Amino acid sequence: MVNVIKMNHVSYKYEKQNVLEDITLEVPKGAFLAIVGPNGSGKSTMLKLLLGLLRVQQGSIELFGQDIRSFKHSEKIGFVSQKANSFNTGFPATVFEVVLSGLSRKIGLFRLASKEERQKVLNVLDSVGMLEFRNKNIGELSGGQQQRVFIARALVSEPELIILDEPTVGVDAKNVQQFYDMLEELNKELHITLVLVTHDIGVISDKITHVACLNKHLHFHGDSRAFNALNENELSSIYGHEVQILHHHH
Ligand SMILES: Nc1ncnc2c1ncn2[C@@H]1O[C@H](COP(=O)(O)OP(=O)(O)OP(=O)(O)O)[C@@H](O)[C@H]1O
Ligand SMILES: [Mg+2]
């Protein structure tokens, strides 16, 4: 079985503060991995390393079997960032343009999109149920609608891996559920590997295949069955005082 991600004894520090220590983790193709951990535990830092936004200092990372330092296939990876849904109403881009920008690595920033590329954008907007909003300003959409657009943007380059950093912050409970249903479809039907940082572990426990509990160290990493078998004490020791968020079922 091919691993989409392989982290080997990865440590990372900003200035002098150690943020990640000795992380070893494999994500097999087709997995839906949830990364959980309290605020400041290094989750976003880990994703930034995977995305090549931060440089590996210690240890090594392989993506699709290739060392990240020579990895050239960024189109295989889609990203939905933690702050994606914070656009003001004045942000000057339409839904169509935002999604099209997901192809910019391929088409170049200033070249006009081809007919085929425009059609791709329309198809992917349709698949997330946002086609009718294509000419709206991104800032005029609700948080949940914006999230769909950012998923579409991540999807348009037909990635094999999508990395999402707390994508449902500011999205209401009903739309959170719909959003996760959509992720589940991407995973089960299109076989896209998903890595999701979330605090909603209770809501998605039936959709994910693997869980990683991060708090500087990797305190637990395994399939979701092994995670569900952890008892409360073990969870508390992994999570410290934030253990209650693991149990809020909606
Ligand atoms: N650019 C930076 N420079 C210096 N320190 C940073 C930087 N980014 C993050 N940190 C620190 O690294 C630690 C981990 O931050 P990180 O953003 O990875 O946490 P997180 O698990 O994503 O938290 P949250 O749940 O709040 O998003 C924190 O203590 C943070 O203050
Ligand atoms: Mg974060």
XYZ file of C-alpha atoms and ligand atoms in Angstrom:
282
model
C 0.000 0.000 0.000
C 1.405 3.357 -1.051
C 1.704 6.085 1.535
C 0.632 9.522 0.426
C 2.434 11.061 3.406
C 5.322 9.726 5.404
C 6.831 11.771 8.231
C 9.971 10.426 9.810
C 11.128 11.785 13.176
C 10.135 15.318 12.260
C 10.818 18.107 14.774
C 10.227 21.804 14.269
C 10.979 24.965 16.200
C 10.208 28.646 15.693
C 13.081 30.694 17.123
C 13.766 28.674 20.250
C 10.324 27.224 20.926
C 10.007 23.541 20.075
C 6.585 23.132 18.510
C 6.801 19.615 17.094
C 8.936 16.844 18.489
C 9.792 13.574 16.841
C 6.655 13.107 14.739
C 6.559 9.848 12.840
C 3.374 9.244 10.896
C 2.135 7.521 7.748
C -1.018 8.335 5.820
C -2.011 5.583 3.388
C -3.676 6.376 0.072
C -7.431 6.699 0.496
C -7.272 7.485 4.212
C -9.360 10.133 5.937
C -7.137 11.280 8.792
C -8.348 13.618 11.521
C -5.684 15.509 13.452
C -6.866 16.667 16.858
C -5.126 18.568 19.632
C -5.539 21.648 21.818
C -4.790 25.211 20.646
C -1.102 25.790 20.074
C -0.297 22.080 19.884
C 1.401 22.377 16.488
C -1.383 21.229 14.164
C -1.163 24.103 11.692
C 2.620 23.964 11.846
C 2.524 20.314 10.853
C 0.257 21.087 7.888
C 2.516 23.942 6.800
C 5.453 21.557 6.762
C 3.460 19.130 4.606
C 2.505 21.935 2.237
C 6.094 23.108 1.919
C 5.195 26.474 3.447
C 7.740 25.772 6.186
C 11.030 24.024 5.572
C 11.841 20.751 7.293
C 14.483 21.328 9.969
C 14.859 17.870 11.445
C 13.718 14.496 10.200
C 12.234 13.924 6.752
C 8.933 14.046 4.896
C 7.926 12.061 1.829
C 4.929 12.940 -0.329
C 3.715 10.322 -2.806
C 6.939 8.419 -2.171
C 9.162 11.364 -2.989
C 11.277 13.471 -0.626
C 9.503 16.791 -0.043
C 12.667 18.714 -0.905
C 12.464 17.475 -4.486
C 8.667 17.155 -4.703
C 7.369 19.015 -7.751
C 3.720 17.995 -7.958
C 1.948 20.622 -5.926
C -1.108 20.168 -8.176
C -1.652 16.809 -6.463
C -2.350 18.591 -3.190
C -5.296 20.850 -2.423
C -5.392 23.036 0.669
C -8.201 24.708 2.592
C -6.720 27.036 5.186
C -7.791 27.826 8.718
C -8.673 31.425 7.846
C -10.370 30.720 4.539
C -13.798 31.862 5.665
C -12.899 35.340 6.785
C -13.566 37.367 3.657
C -15.222 40.736 4.036
C -18.065 41.772 1.780
C -15.664 44.089 -0.062
C -13.266 41.380 -1.242
C -13.043 41.934 -4.992
C -13.368 38.463 -6.486
C -16.276 36.447 -7.736
C -16.903 32.847 -6.753
C -15.854 31.845 -10.268
C -12.552 33.730 -9.979
C -11.750 32.286 -6.574
C -12.164 28.749 -7.895
C -10.261 29.561 -11.094
C -7.328 30.731 -8.958
C -6.986 27.106 -7.844
C -5.692 26.444 -11.371
C -3.287 29.369 -11.383
C -0.244 27.193 -10.817
C -1.126 25.524 -14.068
C -2.391 28.400 -16.176
C -0.109 31.136 -14.837
C -1.449 34.190 -13.135
C -1.947 36.389 -16.169
C -2.829 34.029 -18.944
C -6.520 33.869 -19.771
C -8.286 30.676 -18.851
C -9.112 28.354 -21.720
C -12.613 27.148 -22.436
C -11.706 23.791 -20.951
C -10.416 25.387 -17.765
C -13.550 27.515 -17.428
C -15.634 24.380 -17.871
C -13.650 22.659 -15.112
C -14.453 25.511 -12.777
C -18.163 25.274 -13.606
C -18.169 21.501 -13.110
C -16.515 21.689 -9.740
C -18.844 24.493 -8.597
C -21.736 22.296 -9.621
C -20.360 19.366 -7.637
C -20.306 21.404 -4.411
C -23.741 22.862 -5.109
C -22.522 26.411 -5.712
C -22.981 26.820 -9.468
C -25.798 29.336 -9.165
C -23.553 31.592 -7.050
C -20.738 31.718 -9.624
C -21.026 35.436 -10.374
C -21.513 36.524 -6.763
C -18.808 38.266 -4.844
C -17.117 35.814 -2.480
C -17.567 38.274 0.393
C -21.350 38.211 -0.036
C -21.650 34.526 0.817
C -22.279 32.988 4.212
C -19.415 31.223 5.978
C -20.749 27.801 4.991
C -21.161 28.819 1.359
C -17.651 30.283 1.313
C -16.315 26.994 2.632
C -17.894 25.166 -0.300
C -16.227 27.577 -2.670
C -12.853 26.979 -1.032
C -13.359 23.249 -1.312
C -14.141 23.781 -4.993
C -10.940 25.800 -5.309
C -8.983 22.967 -3.700
C -10.707 20.418 -5.958
C -10.356 22.114 -9.315
C -6.808 20.925 -9.957
C -8.037 17.344 -9.364
C -5.787 16.710 -6.357
C -5.142 13.286 -4.872
C -4.722 14.727 -1.388
C -6.655 17.535 0.276
C -5.376 19.122 3.480
C -7.886 21.100 5.540
C -7.124 23.219 8.595
C -10.229 23.646 10.773
C -12.461 24.316 7.773
C -15.700 24.602 9.723
C -14.852 27.454 12.079
C -17.787 29.854 11.914
C -20.069 27.408 10.103
C -23.359 26.507 11.801
C -24.145 22.969 12.980
C -26.423 22.046 10.078
C -23.941 23.207 7.478
C -21.053 21.575 9.343
C -22.833 18.257 8.948
C -23.424 18.860 5.225
C -19.831 19.931 4.803
C -18.531 16.734 6.379
C -20.958 14.676 4.284
C -19.386 16.290 1.244
C -15.886 15.430 2.486
C -17.002 11.861 3.035
C -18.157 11.664 -0.584
C -14.820 12.991 -1.833
C -13.084 10.340 0.229
C -15.339 7.361 -0.484
C -16.386 8.065 -4.073
C -13.434 9.928 -5.574
C -10.889 8.166 -3.306
C -9.228 11.449 -2.428
C -6.982 11.186 0.628
C -8.017 13.718 3.283
C -6.048 15.198 6.158
C -8.286 17.302 8.363
C -7.432 19.331 11.442
C -10.594 19.626 13.475
C -12.119 20.020 16.905
C -15.321 18.287 15.710
C -14.097 14.754 16.278
C -17.484 13.695 17.686
C -19.326 14.753 14.517
C -17.040 12.934 12.107
C -16.048 9.818 14.018
C -18.063 7.656 11.590
C -16.450 9.190 8.490
C -12.747 9.145 9.330
C -10.434 6.175 8.966
C -7.520 7.371 11.133
C -6.886 9.733 14.035
C -3.725 11.528 15.134
C -3.657 13.259 18.531
C -1.041 15.959 18.558
C 0.337 17.970 21.446
C 3.871 18.765 20.359
C 4.407 15.003 20.392
C 2.168 12.572 18.598
C 0.307 11.090 21.563
C -1.792 8.698 19.566
C -1.890 7.617 15.953
C -3.991 4.785 14.693
C -7.181 3.788 12.936
C -10.472 5.168 14.164
C -11.469 1.866 15.772
C -8.399 1.935 18.010
C -9.139 5.569 18.777
C -12.733 4.841 19.749
C -11.492 2.078 22.028
C -9.424 4.538 24.075
C -10.987 5.090 27.462
C -11.628 8.431 29.088
C -8.437 8.377 31.163
C -6.281 7.729 28.149
C -8.029 10.518 26.266
C -7.531 12.889 29.178
C -3.848 12.186 29.283
C -3.605 12.839 25.559
C -5.737 15.925 25.586
C -5.200 17.451 28.994
C -8.095 19.615 30.127
C -9.668 19.775 26.671
C -10.913 16.205 26.761
C -14.570 17.267 26.874
C -14.513 18.446 23.260
C -14.002 14.877 22.178
C -17.376 13.922 23.493
C -19.844 16.524 22.353
C -22.129 14.594 20.045
C -24.572 16.666 18.033
N 5.095 32.024 12.692
C 5.291 31.715 13.987
N 6.336 32.215 14.685
C 6.552 31.882 15.980
N 5.777 31.022 16.662
C 4.716 30.487 16.033
C 4.426 30.808 14.670
N 3.308 30.110 14.298
C 2.938 29.422 15.389
N 3.771 29.633 16.428
C 3.686 28.995 17.756
O 3.792 27.594 17.593
C 2.863 26.916 18.415
C 1.984 26.014 17.582
O 1.206 26.808 16.722
P 0.191 26.160 15.681
O -0.409 27.286 14.910
O 0.886 25.114 14.915
O -0.883 25.504 16.661
P -2.299 24.853 16.347
O -2.300 23.491 16.953
O -2.627 24.969 14.915
O -3.283 25.772 17.215
P -4.831 26.211 16.927
O -5.706 25.074 17.368
O -5.004 27.403 17.817
O -4.957 26.544 15.485
C 2.116 27.991 19.197
O 2.700 28.095 20.463
C 2.342 29.250 18.393
O 2.385 30.366 19.230
Mg -4.062 25.968 13.826
